[in-house]
């Protein structure tokens, strides 16, 4: 329950199914005509679940109770419907009439059409006890179309929505099956006599509740409205009105929530002011200081200090002594209880954080690792402390004692609600209600901010390049409307589809601005806060409702010098919680290669990753055949002489020593047979050269062992290849 928008969206959410997510076809993701007006075309994610995760429109209802339709067949028989099992019925000349898939009779096309019209009039006027939610699907005969007939539906789990029946002006409830064969006008002036049967009750009925909250959404490019539906559910708002009594694991709250000056009519219908979701900001559209490039936004430091976008995160920590009992958990007596024992001295600094009952101090400040609760082990008489598990400073908002009401049992469980202040910092994400997201790039001093002729400084500065390609004209109109509304003290109606080519929004709000003494189009001359000179161009200046999103840099930053490594490869592990690193992948490698930064490449991929040193044999180039003998003993375990290919440190190559021993035995055999000794060729499957800077020590006199710097994972690869019978040789020169 992040905010109110997210909460109400959960109840009107529909998922097509996990099976469809794996299909390659796009047909299952499309909004087909029969679902228009029942499923919102805007409120759907923009990623892999696009078109599969949908939301009901604001007027759509799901039928949950069975309808009383037992009398419908008899009513239709009295109006000319033929009995279903009549031997004289001609199936080719008559159409089938069904109720919930059960054949109730046959009728000629003209009679079936008249029955459908009569049922429609009866259900809208409440005559003959025909329920309003009865779906009347009249499929006329056609060449190659759907199977014709009159299909009636009264069962549950159907989508229904209200429209106006033109014939009698009453409200009719229609379903997806019958909608395809109707002619429904959007506005009353679009009704064609003899053609249109119904007209929409409102032009915004095809949008979901959340999509209806976007002001002037008809002025925006369609993907921007989709983005706003997602970001509106991610904003820090007011999740509930009874925050003091909630026990959620995590809650976000915007402390300075305001009602938007520019809002649709439905904003009041759904009581959105009870759960404010953002703040009205004075916004200037100008390229200023260069810190507003690529969707970055500059915040006025003075506005920041006055509480603009100030938020709070509430987290819970539960201390349960029954989980700490261990082996004596099953005993009837509780050996652990909250409090401070006699072993805690009066001058102990921990008494300033924990009260005598072992509970945290309400509104107390706690840093990571501070004791937040204390309990006494009755068996040993010693006091033990529970530490605050968070990684940032928090304040205890309240502490709840969890137990029975009788008071005959020892307190064993407490719930601590922690309050973490989150003022906006550089890197925090903000968004207007038009999909124009951006991060705070700088908190600019108020004395250096540009100002208008009336002395007003902007709270937010955004770059004008945010508008041309995204075509969010609704934000420009909202800026004009917000400015006019602030000057006249009125809430502006931002319901979409209210303006037309003849009555434009720019003229409507421009006249209000002119009446308040401002430029018709919302531009103002502004002055540099640094030099005091007037800018060469007028600046677009207005009021826009901004949302602070839950994506904050304090929750996402990841930094590492040294830390845990993988047991197998000795490379840093991944994951922010595990103090891991960020993977330096193939594309990052290619970028450094393209820049020609070889030493930086080596620093990232070896020095800061899995740097290791290894002995390598100059003769055979092997790094996995290291042998060691204690030089002080004078002889190794094999009984060979220490002078044979051995390093003064006692390091030697087992392959070369074994080869030398085999060669010596082979030469003796050849000499014994009267043959001339021949040189054995050196064999390797893969040959690599080691650069000079990776050599850490030169070969000792009389030996062929060198120390080189290598990534540890390369040594692991050599060992794996050796298991497959592939020898890797390093050429050390």
XYZ file of C-alpha atoms in Angstrom:
733
model
C 0.000 0.000 0.000
C 2.346 2.673 -1.271
C -0.299 5.322 -1.909
C -4.047 5.605 -2.496
C -3.752 5.328 -6.288
C -1.917 2.026 -5.984
C -4.366 0.744 -3.397
C -7.510 1.256 -5.479
C -5.748 -0.085 -8.597
C -5.204 -3.453 -6.885
C -8.963 -4.017 -6.697
C -9.587 -3.315 -10.398
C -6.635 -5.224 -11.807
C -7.028 -8.137 -14.249
C -4.225 -10.447 -15.400
C -4.677 -12.567 -18.521
C -2.591 -15.435 -17.140
C 1.025 -16.572 -16.900
C 0.610 -18.829 -19.946
C 0.040 -15.866 -22.288
C 3.207 -14.118 -21.106
C 5.288 -16.728 -22.949
C 3.440 -16.479 -26.272
C 5.212 -14.822 -29.189
C 1.992 -13.543 -30.780
C 0.755 -10.036 -30.012
C -2.950 -10.711 -30.537
C -3.504 -11.648 -26.887
C -2.095 -8.271 -25.848
C -4.364 -6.148 -28.027
C -7.492 -4.399 -26.793
C -10.174 -5.774 -29.098
C -13.436 -3.905 -29.868
C -15.593 -6.013 -27.562
C -13.427 -4.951 -24.582
C -13.505 -1.231 -25.390
C -15.124 0.585 -22.490
C -14.568 -2.364 -20.150
C -10.740 -2.456 -20.047
C -8.683 0.724 -19.937
C -6.495 1.241 -23.055
C -4.039 3.408 -21.096
C -3.589 1.772 -17.712
C -1.274 -1.147 -18.545
C 2.469 -1.655 -17.923
C 4.976 -0.815 -20.648
C 7.189 -3.896 -20.188
C 6.696 -7.627 -20.660
C 3.178 -7.686 -19.080
C 1.932 -5.014 -21.507
C -1.609 -5.837 -22.586
C -1.781 -8.849 -20.254
C -2.094 -6.883 -17.002
C -5.148 -4.678 -17.512
C -7.428 -2.576 -15.340
C -11.182 -2.113 -15.404
C -12.560 1.209 -16.561
C -14.146 3.428 -13.952
C -17.721 2.558 -15.066
C -17.180 -1.189 -15.531
C -18.835 -3.539 -13.030
C -18.454 -7.280 -12.480
C -21.744 -9.135 -11.938
C -21.363 -11.133 -8.731
C -24.951 -12.266 -7.995
C -27.226 -14.498 -10.119
C -30.168 -12.772 -11.797
C -33.827 -13.787 -11.518
C -34.525 -14.921 -15.091
C -36.702 -18.017 -14.608
C -39.734 -16.165 -16.011
C -37.975 -14.900 -19.155
C -38.763 -17.956 -21.404
C -42.496 -17.770 -20.623
C -42.449 -14.023 -21.305
C -40.863 -14.586 -24.718
C -43.282 -17.413 -25.603
C -46.137 -14.951 -25.137
C -44.440 -12.627 -27.654
C -44.120 -15.090 -30.525
C -41.184 -17.335 -29.568
C -41.557 -20.964 -30.714
C -41.005 -23.829 -28.282
C -37.490 -25.388 -28.606
C -38.605 -28.953 -29.394
C -41.297 -28.300 -31.965
C -41.148 -30.776 -34.849
C -42.634 -28.288 -37.315
C -39.841 -25.675 -36.766
C -37.709 -24.995 -39.839
C -34.132 -24.556 -38.632
C -33.015 -22.823 -41.834
C -35.666 -20.093 -41.672
C -35.576 -19.557 -37.906
C -32.912 -18.278 -35.536
C -31.907 -19.897 -32.282
C -32.739 -18.109 -29.002
C -30.539 -19.076 -26.039
C -30.484 -18.181 -22.352
C -27.093 -18.794 -20.707
C -26.226 -21.298 -23.460
C -29.497 -23.252 -23.161
C -31.841 -23.238 -26.167
C -35.223 -21.826 -25.108
C -36.841 -21.469 -28.534
C -36.757 -20.493 -32.189
C -37.903 -17.345 -33.990
C -37.813 -15.772 -37.416
C -35.210 -12.969 -37.807
C -37.835 -10.213 -37.725
C -39.458 -11.632 -34.589
C -36.046 -12.200 -32.920
C -35.079 -8.573 -33.635
C -38.388 -7.388 -32.148
C -37.863 -9.567 -29.062
C -34.407 -8.063 -28.550
C -35.800 -4.506 -28.797
C -38.665 -5.310 -26.426
C -36.331 -6.865 -23.868
C -34.112 -3.784 -24.058
C -37.032 -1.438 -23.386
C -38.358 -3.636 -20.572
C -35.051 -3.879 -18.757
C -34.308 -0.135 -18.978
C -37.811 0.737 -17.749
C -37.954 -2.063 -15.172
C -41.023 -3.687 -16.768
C -41.953 -7.406 -16.453
C -39.202 -7.812 -13.828
C -36.498 -8.026 -16.527
C -33.192 -7.388 -14.687
C -31.091 -4.431 -15.847
C -27.934 -6.559 -15.995
C -29.397 -9.024 -18.504
C -27.140 -9.072 -21.569
C -29.056 -9.159 -24.864
C -26.804 -10.232 -27.717
C -28.673 -9.880 -31.021
C -26.501 -11.262 -33.872
C -28.211 -10.498 -37.219
C -27.897 -12.874 -40.167
C -24.900 -12.082 -42.376
C -22.673 -13.597 -45.049
C -19.710 -15.258 -43.349
C -20.214 -13.478 -40.031
C -20.846 -14.837 -36.560
C -23.524 -17.495 -36.071
C -26.810 -15.529 -35.997
C -29.323 -15.672 -33.178
C -30.531 -14.055 -29.986
C -28.233 -14.836 -27.068
C -29.207 -13.846 -23.511
C -26.764 -13.948 -20.581
C -27.593 -13.679 -16.893
C -24.798 -15.605 -15.206
C -22.129 -14.191 -12.929
C -18.539 -13.009 -13.612
C -19.552 -10.821 -16.570
C -18.353 -7.304 -17.280
C -21.135 -4.729 -17.629
C -21.068 -0.967 -18.095
C -23.740 1.747 -18.237
C -24.658 3.683 -21.394
C -27.687 5.811 -22.311
C -30.413 4.176 -24.425
C -31.404 6.724 -27.077
C -34.930 5.347 -27.599
C -36.210 6.267 -24.131
C -33.320 8.225 -22.581
C -32.867 5.666 -19.771
C -29.616 4.146 -18.554
C -28.893 0.736 -20.098
C -26.341 -1.815 -18.895
C -24.482 -3.543 -21.730
C -21.900 -6.326 -21.953
C -18.959 -7.149 -24.244
C -20.907 -9.634 -26.397
C -23.689 -7.267 -27.435
C -21.506 -4.149 -27.719
C -19.984 -5.268 -31.040
C -23.404 -5.168 -32.758
C -24.390 -1.744 -31.427
C -23.799 1.765 -32.705
C -22.778 3.793 -29.623
C -22.167 7.529 -30.044
C -19.523 9.179 -27.873
C -21.254 12.563 -27.482
C -24.942 13.494 -27.779
C -24.254 15.709 -30.801
C -22.808 12.700 -32.640
C -26.056 10.688 -32.465
C -27.363 9.716 -35.933
C -31.101 9.154 -36.131
C -32.013 5.617 -37.126
C -28.390 4.443 -36.699
C -27.171 5.187 -33.158
C -28.881 3.114 -30.489
C -26.894 4.296 -27.479
C -24.729 7.216 -26.364
C -21.947 7.283 -23.769
C -22.788 8.788 -20.385
C -19.355 10.479 -20.275
C -16.459 10.844 -22.687
C -14.043 9.604 -19.999
C -15.883 6.374 -19.149
C -13.433 4.291 -21.203
C -10.516 5.219 -18.862
C -9.650 3.642 -15.516
C -9.784 5.572 -12.253
C -6.046 6.248 -12.337
C -5.993 7.208 -16.025
C -8.797 9.695 -15.298
C -6.536 11.438 -12.763
C -4.112 12.585 -15.498
C -4.959 16.223 -16.321
C -5.455 17.090 -19.992
C -4.480 13.553 -21.030
C -6.020 14.199 -24.478
C -3.198 16.686 -25.165
C -0.416 14.155 -24.512
C 1.265 11.527 -26.624
C -0.243 8.165 -25.655
C 2.891 6.486 -24.162
C 3.288 9.402 -21.726
C -0.156 8.692 -20.280
C 0.876 5.040 -19.867
C 4.042 6.121 -18.017
C 2.045 8.375 -15.697
C -0.262 5.501 -14.758
C 2.804 3.576 -13.581
C 4.524 6.494 -11.844
C 1.336 7.653 -10.150
C 1.354 4.309 -8.331
C 5.023 4.744 -7.365
C 4.750 8.192 -5.819
C 5.244 8.920 -2.151
C 1.809 10.006 -1.021
C -0.524 9.375 1.884
C -1.027 5.607 2.126
C -3.625 5.750 4.913
C -5.321 8.175 7.262
C -4.628 6.119 10.403
C -0.856 5.865 10.074
C -0.309 5.751 13.830
C -2.235 2.489 14.072
C -0.724 0.640 11.120
C 1.905 -2.107 11.378
C 3.144 -2.402 7.774
C 6.728 -3.511 7.194
C 7.403 -0.384 5.140
C 5.400 2.786 4.494
C 6.180 5.901 2.471
C 4.644 9.219 3.418
C 4.822 12.676 1.858
C 4.781 15.225 4.664
C 3.967 18.256 2.509
C 1.131 16.879 0.408
C -1.125 19.433 -1.308
C -4.285 19.371 -3.354
C -3.581 20.039 -7.042
C -4.759 23.360 -8.425
C -5.414 21.663 -11.772
C -7.427 18.448 -11.447
C -10.206 16.521 -13.202
C -13.754 16.490 -11.884
C -13.334 12.875 -10.747
C -10.618 14.016 -8.346
C -13.370 15.196 -6.013
C -15.711 12.273 -6.772
C -13.126 9.803 -5.512
C -12.085 12.020 -2.550
C -8.462 12.145 -3.640
C -7.873 15.189 -1.424
C -8.065 12.894 1.593
C -4.861 11.245 0.339
C -2.632 13.929 -1.244
C -0.092 12.563 -3.672
C 2.203 15.473 -4.544
C 3.003 19.175 -4.289
C 2.256 22.215 -6.432
C 5.565 23.568 -7.737
C 6.402 26.815 -9.503
C 8.232 25.595 -12.605
C 10.393 27.540 -15.054
C 11.256 25.978 -18.426
C 14.795 27.179 -19.113
C 18.291 25.843 -19.818
C 20.071 27.151 -16.752
C 23.561 26.244 -15.404
C 23.838 22.985 -17.391
C 22.657 20.922 -14.415
C 19.279 20.376 -16.106
C 20.462 18.246 -19.020
C 18.917 14.838 -19.767
C 15.768 15.210 -17.648
C 17.616 16.449 -14.585
C 15.836 19.129 -12.578
C 17.231 21.883 -10.378
C 15.524 22.397 -7.012
C 15.407 25.760 -5.300
C 17.357 25.267 -2.084
C 15.041 27.657 -0.269
C 11.994 25.612 -1.331
C 13.811 22.472 -0.213
C 14.470 23.984 3.220
C 10.800 24.939 3.515
C 9.741 21.317 3.007
C 9.252 20.853 -0.733
C 8.906 17.122 -1.395
C 9.856 16.200 2.181
C 9.081 12.546 2.840
C 9.293 9.946 5.563
C 9.822 6.196 5.472
C 8.291 4.092 8.243
C 9.851 0.705 8.934
C 8.979 -1.998 11.450
C 11.233 -4.061 13.681
C 9.788 -6.877 15.791
C 11.594 -8.250 18.853
C 10.222 -11.664 19.838
C 11.825 -13.290 22.872
C 10.232 -16.654 22.074
C 12.501 -16.858 19.026
C 15.511 -16.321 21.300
C 14.650 -19.052 23.816
C 16.447 -21.782 21.913
C 16.465 -25.165 23.658
C 14.212 -24.101 26.546
C 11.441 -22.961 24.215
C 9.105 -25.768 25.244
C 9.281 -25.121 28.984
C 6.326 -23.546 30.743
C 8.392 -20.843 32.402
C 9.829 -18.031 30.287
C 13.518 -17.545 31.135
C 13.679 -14.282 29.119
C 11.886 -11.036 29.887
C 12.275 -7.404 28.868
C 14.181 -5.113 31.234
C 17.615 -4.130 32.504
C 19.404 -6.437 34.921
C 21.659 -5.578 37.816
C 24.730 -6.095 35.664
C 24.022 -2.839 33.787
C 25.646 0.019 35.698
C 23.887 3.297 36.387
C 26.406 5.252 34.306
C 26.190 2.855 31.360
C 25.715 4.852 28.130
C 23.182 2.314 26.868
C 20.689 3.498 29.519
C 20.242 6.657 27.423
C 18.798 4.557 24.573
C 16.784 1.946 26.496
C 14.360 2.615 29.359
C 14.326 0.556 32.607
C 11.701 -1.773 31.096
C 14.083 -2.686 28.260
C 12.018 -0.824 25.658
C 13.214 1.854 23.238
C 12.624 5.522 24.009
C 9.755 6.914 21.944
C 11.068 9.683 19.630
C 14.601 8.590 20.504
C 17.344 8.806 17.850
C 19.029 5.524 16.925
C 22.074 5.020 14.722
C 22.934 1.693 13.054
C 24.117 -0.780 15.659
C 22.639 1.068 18.664
C 20.805 -1.033 21.278
C 17.067 -0.671 20.722
C 15.760 -3.150 23.301
C 17.094 -5.105 26.282
C 16.099 -8.380 27.919
C 17.306 -10.345 30.918
C 18.174 -14.020 30.851
C 16.696 -15.332 34.105
C 18.945 -18.358 34.033
C 22.240 -16.458 34.066
C 20.941 -13.094 35.299
C 22.731 -11.266 32.500
C 21.290 -8.495 30.336
C 21.420 -8.813 26.573
C 20.714 -6.078 24.045
C 18.943 -6.181 20.677
C 20.545 -3.878 18.125
C 18.877 -1.641 15.562
C 19.203 -3.508 12.258
C 18.848 -0.588 9.821
C 21.652 1.125 7.934
C 20.595 4.766 8.466
C 19.616 6.984 11.376
C 16.015 6.485 12.532
C 13.655 7.764 15.210
C 11.289 5.546 17.185
C 7.765 6.654 16.294
C 5.953 4.265 18.624
C 6.436 0.972 20.440
C 3.617 -1.577 20.727
C 3.463 -4.291 23.378
C 2.065 -7.488 21.874
C 0.439 -9.979 24.230
C -2.768 -11.062 25.924
C -5.241 -8.666 27.547
C -5.439 -10.640 30.772
C -1.992 -9.543 31.937
C -1.190 -12.951 33.418
C 1.663 -13.714 31.012
C 5.111 -12.186 30.739
C 5.610 -9.743 27.849
C 7.471 -11.605 25.114
C 6.978 -9.562 21.943
C 7.184 -5.894 20.972
C 6.681 -4.059 17.671
C 8.810 -0.959 17.038
C 7.785 1.525 14.338
C 10.815 3.482 13.131
C 10.611 6.818 11.347
C 13.359 7.609 8.830
C 13.360 11.223 7.520
C 13.980 11.496 3.786
C 14.472 15.053 2.612
C 15.106 15.262 -1.167
C 18.761 14.779 -2.080
C 20.644 14.781 -5.359
C 19.601 11.683 -7.282
C 16.029 11.397 -5.970
C 13.341 10.927 -8.601
C 10.457 13.314 -9.289
C 7.728 13.350 -11.913
C 4.920 15.530 -13.154
C 1.559 13.939 -13.969
C 2.460 13.668 -17.666
C 5.212 11.047 -17.643
C 7.935 13.713 -17.416
C 10.209 12.050 -14.884
C 13.573 13.417 -13.796
C 16.093 13.327 -10.974
C 17.172 16.156 -8.721
C 20.572 17.238 -10.014
C 21.323 20.198 -7.762
C 19.923 22.170 -4.858
C 20.597 25.662 -6.177
C 20.916 28.609 -3.733
C 17.931 30.935 -3.882
C 20.143 34.013 -4.389
C 21.382 32.564 -7.693
C 17.976 31.448 -9.000
C 16.335 33.465 -11.779
C 13.411 35.652 -10.745
C 10.440 37.244 -12.465
C 9.382 40.890 -12.454
C 7.098 40.199 -9.508
C 10.024 38.687 -7.575
C 8.835 35.076 -7.770
C 11.545 32.433 -8.024
C 10.885 28.940 -9.411
C 10.876 25.901 -7.134
C 11.902 23.678 -10.039
C 13.829 24.351 -13.248
C 13.429 21.887 -16.120
C 15.016 21.817 -19.560
C 12.953 22.901 -22.599
C 14.326 19.900 -24.526
C 11.950 17.717 -22.471
C 8.987 18.767 -24.643
C 9.605 18.594 -28.415
C 10.070 14.840 -28.880
C 7.719 13.766 -26.069
C 4.864 16.041 -27.079
C 3.441 16.379 -23.564
C 1.379 19.458 -24.408
C -0.850 18.655 -21.430
C 1.958 19.743 -19.110
C 2.247 23.097 -20.874
C -1.514 23.600 -20.579
C -1.406 22.557 -16.911
C 1.313 25.145 -16.279
C -0.910 27.887 -17.741
C -4.002 26.635 -15.912
C -2.141 26.317 -12.595
C -0.777 29.828 -12.870
C -4.236 31.256 -13.638
C -5.826 29.190 -10.865
C -3.268 30.379 -8.311
C -3.862 34.022 -9.268
C -7.671 33.791 -9.184
C -7.885 31.314 -6.280
C -9.856 28.675 -8.168
C -9.399 24.958 -8.869
C -9.141 24.420 -12.619
C -11.048 21.622 -14.338
C -8.582 19.409 -16.245
C -11.021 16.722 -17.413
C -9.927 15.481 -20.874
C -12.055 15.985 -24.023
C -13.713 19.128 -22.662
C -12.117 21.510 -25.189
C -12.468 21.517 -28.959
C -10.972 23.205 -32.025
C -13.470 26.036 -31.662
C -13.096 26.443 -27.890
C -9.400 25.816 -27.226
C -7.752 25.390 -23.837
C -5.042 27.949 -24.637
C -7.614 30.682 -25.232
C -9.624 29.761 -22.138
C -6.669 29.865 -19.743
C -4.863 32.633 -21.647
C -7.780 34.993 -21.053
C -7.628 34.176 -17.331
C -3.905 34.992 -17.319
C -4.508 38.274 -19.113
C -7.177 39.178 -16.579
C -4.591 38.633 -13.831
C -2.087 40.876 -15.612
C 0.153 38.185 -17.131
C 1.164 37.318 -20.658
C -1.539 35.510 -22.649
C 0.677 32.474 -23.364
C 2.283 32.125 -19.921
C 5.658 33.630 -20.804
C 7.355 36.121 -18.498
C 10.507 38.218 -18.664
C 12.967 36.858 -16.117
C 16.254 38.043 -14.713
C 19.441 36.144 -14.016
C 20.016 35.514 -10.330
C 23.781 35.798 -10.870
C 24.164 38.944 -13.006
C 20.742 40.554 -12.527
C 20.365 41.071 -16.268
C 17.165 40.296 -18.113
C 17.211 37.151 -20.221
C 17.109 37.667 -23.970
C 13.953 35.513 -24.256
C 10.798 35.327 -22.179
C 10.619 32.224 -19.987
C 7.640 29.864 -19.764
C 6.666 30.103 -16.104
C 3.759 28.391 -14.319
C 2.499 26.025 -11.639
C 2.701 22.237 -12.154
C 1.758 19.457 -9.711
C 4.853 17.338 -9.003
C 5.062 13.872 -7.484
C 7.990 12.584 -5.486
C 8.596 8.944 -6.401
C 9.756 6.204 -4.061
C 12.979 5.652 -6.052
C 15.565 7.329 -3.821
C 19.330 7.252 -4.101
C 19.680 6.265 -0.426
C 17.979 2.959 -1.238
C 19.930 2.290 -4.419
C 23.529 3.493 -4.111
C 26.081 0.713 -4.248
C 29.763 1.119 -3.499
C 32.499 -1.364 -2.649
C 36.234 -1.352 -2.025
C 36.838 -4.792 -0.523
C 34.330 -7.302 0.707
C 33.026 -10.845 0.348
C 34.176 -12.864 -2.664
C 32.917 -16.008 -4.346
C 34.481 -19.199 -2.982
C 35.087 -20.725 -6.400
C 36.273 -17.833 -8.561
C 37.414 -15.430 -5.793
C 35.605 -12.638 -7.637
C 33.328 -10.157 -5.811
C 29.811 -11.406 -5.141
C 26.769 -9.505 -6.456
C 24.012 -7.857 -4.493
C 23.718 -4.613 -2.591
C 22.648 -6.306 0.640
C 25.678 -8.585 0.564
C 28.110 -5.657 0.102
C 28.812 -6.942 -3.396
C 30.009 -5.262 -6.551
C 28.448 -4.254 -9.843
C 29.298 -6.573 -12.713
C 31.754 -5.212 -15.253
C 30.354 -6.935 -18.318
C 31.293 -7.451 -21.938
C 29.851 -4.157 -23.130
C 31.745 -2.204 -20.465
C 34.886 -4.049 -21.478
C 34.294 -3.070 -25.107
C 33.886 0.568 -24.089
C 37.297 0.622 -22.365
C 38.906 -1.140 -25.323
C 37.415 1.469 -27.660
C 38.842 4.232 -25.467
C 42.266 2.571 -25.512
C 42.502 2.539 -21.711
C 44.389 -0.735 -21.306
C 45.593 -0.169 -17.767
C 42.097 0.790 -16.624
C 40.835 -2.413 -18.197
C 43.429 -4.393 -16.266
C 42.547 -2.516 -13.074
C 38.839 -3.357 -13.368
C 39.129 -6.950 -14.561
C 42.087 -8.119 -12.498
C 43.472 -5.774 -9.833
C 40.067 -4.935 -8.307
C 38.469 -8.275 -9.075
C 40.415 -11.511 -8.528
C 44.087 -10.514 -8.454
C 46.398 -13.428 -7.626
C 50.030 -14.453 -8.073
C 51.214 -17.773 -9.447
C 54.471 -19.605 -10.107
C 54.939 -20.401 -13.791
C 57.540 -22.687 -15.343
C 59.622 -21.131 -18.126
C 60.360 -24.502 -19.681
C 56.832 -25.947 -20.055
C 54.727 -22.831 -19.297
C 52.508 -24.643 -16.769
C 50.931 -22.905 -13.732
C 49.149 -25.941 -12.283
C 52.169 -28.202 -11.781
C 53.712 -26.431 -8.792
C 55.733 -28.568 -6.415
C 57.296 -27.590 -3.083
C 60.077 -29.137 -1.089
C 61.677 -28.125 2.183
C 65.189 -27.032 1.204
C 66.426 -27.354 4.772
C 65.843 -31.109 4.696
C 68.075 -31.566 1.661
C 65.761 -34.089 0.014
C 62.108 -34.121 -1.127
C 59.540 -36.850 -0.619
C 60.413 -38.476 -3.927
C 64.018 -38.951 -2.864
C 65.373 -36.894 -5.764
C 68.271 -34.497 -5.406
C 67.349 -30.920 -4.388
C 69.655 -29.511 -7.009
C 67.476 -30.863 -9.841
C 65.367 -27.979 -11.236
C 64.593 -26.617 -7.766
C 64.190 -22.954 -6.751
C 66.122 -21.638 -3.714
C 62.655 -21.182 -2.121
C 61.946 -24.870 -2.661
C 59.522 -24.378 -5.574
C 59.817 -26.563 -8.665
C 57.788 -27.748 -11.641
C 56.499 -31.281 -11.185
C 55.963 -31.754 -14.918
C 59.511 -30.759 -15.837
C 61.029 -32.756 -12.979
C 59.045 -35.829 -13.952
C 59.953 -35.286 -17.593
C 63.651 -34.912 -16.639
C 63.554 -38.116 -14.618
C 61.795 -39.930 -17.475
C 64.288 -38.493 -19.964
C 67.249 -39.613 -17.827
C 65.840 -43.119 -17.570
C 65.096 -43.104 -21.332
C 68.671 -42.009 -22.187
C 70.107 -44.748 -19.986
C 67.924 -47.274 -21.789
C 69.037 -45.945 -25.209
C 72.709 -45.999 -24.199
C 72.285 -49.521 -22.893
C 70.805 -50.491 -26.298
C 73.645 -48.726 -28.137
C 71.376 -45.953 -29.518
C 71.984 -42.159 -29.675
C 69.801 -40.134 -27.222
C 67.200 -37.864 -28.969
C 65.592 -34.622 -27.675
C 61.911 -34.973 -26.671
C 59.740 -32.303 -28.322
C 57.867 -29.856 -26.115
C 54.063 -30.263 -26.403
C 51.195 -27.887 -25.470
C 47.606 -27.526 -26.657
C 47.123 -23.785 -25.947
C 50.038 -21.332 -25.870
C 49.722 -17.834 -24.318
C 52.288 -15.096 -23.754
C 52.552 -13.238 -20.443
C 53.348 -9.479 -20.784
C 56.398 -8.080 -19.035
C 54.400 -5.941 -16.545
C 52.719 -9.069 -15.168
C 56.060 -10.640 -14.198
C 56.702 -9.944 -10.519
C 60.110 -11.687 -10.165
C 62.724 -13.024 -12.523
C 63.917 -16.593 -12.531
C 66.463 -17.529 -9.926
C 69.837 -18.665 -11.102
C 69.759 -22.233 -12.296
C 65.952 -22.543 -12.131
C 63.034 -21.901 -14.485
C 60.274 -20.770 -12.038
C 58.861 -17.212 -12.259
C 56.115 -15.372 -10.327
C 53.429 -13.723 -12.485
C 50.217 -11.778 -11.723
C 47.076 -13.466 -13.068
C 43.315 -13.337 -12.554
C 42.421 -16.193 -10.246
C 39.615 -17.316 -12.545
C 42.240 -17.963 -15.263
C 44.004 -20.394 -12.936
C 40.619 -22.050 -12.348
C 40.105 -22.281 -16.117
C 43.524 -23.928 -16.588
C 42.654 -26.519 -13.952
C 39.291 -27.222 -15.630
C 40.937 -27.569 -19.054
C 43.549 -29.921 -17.582
C 40.693 -32.165 -16.458
C 39.661 -32.363 -20.138
C 43.201 -33.217 -21.256
C 43.989 -29.744 -22.644
C 47.320 -28.260 -21.589
C 47.694 -24.452 -21.339
C 51.225 -23.117 -21.733
C 52.328 -19.586 -20.746
C 55.284 -18.117 -22.597
C 57.274 -16.133 -20.050
C 59.992 -14.049 -21.685
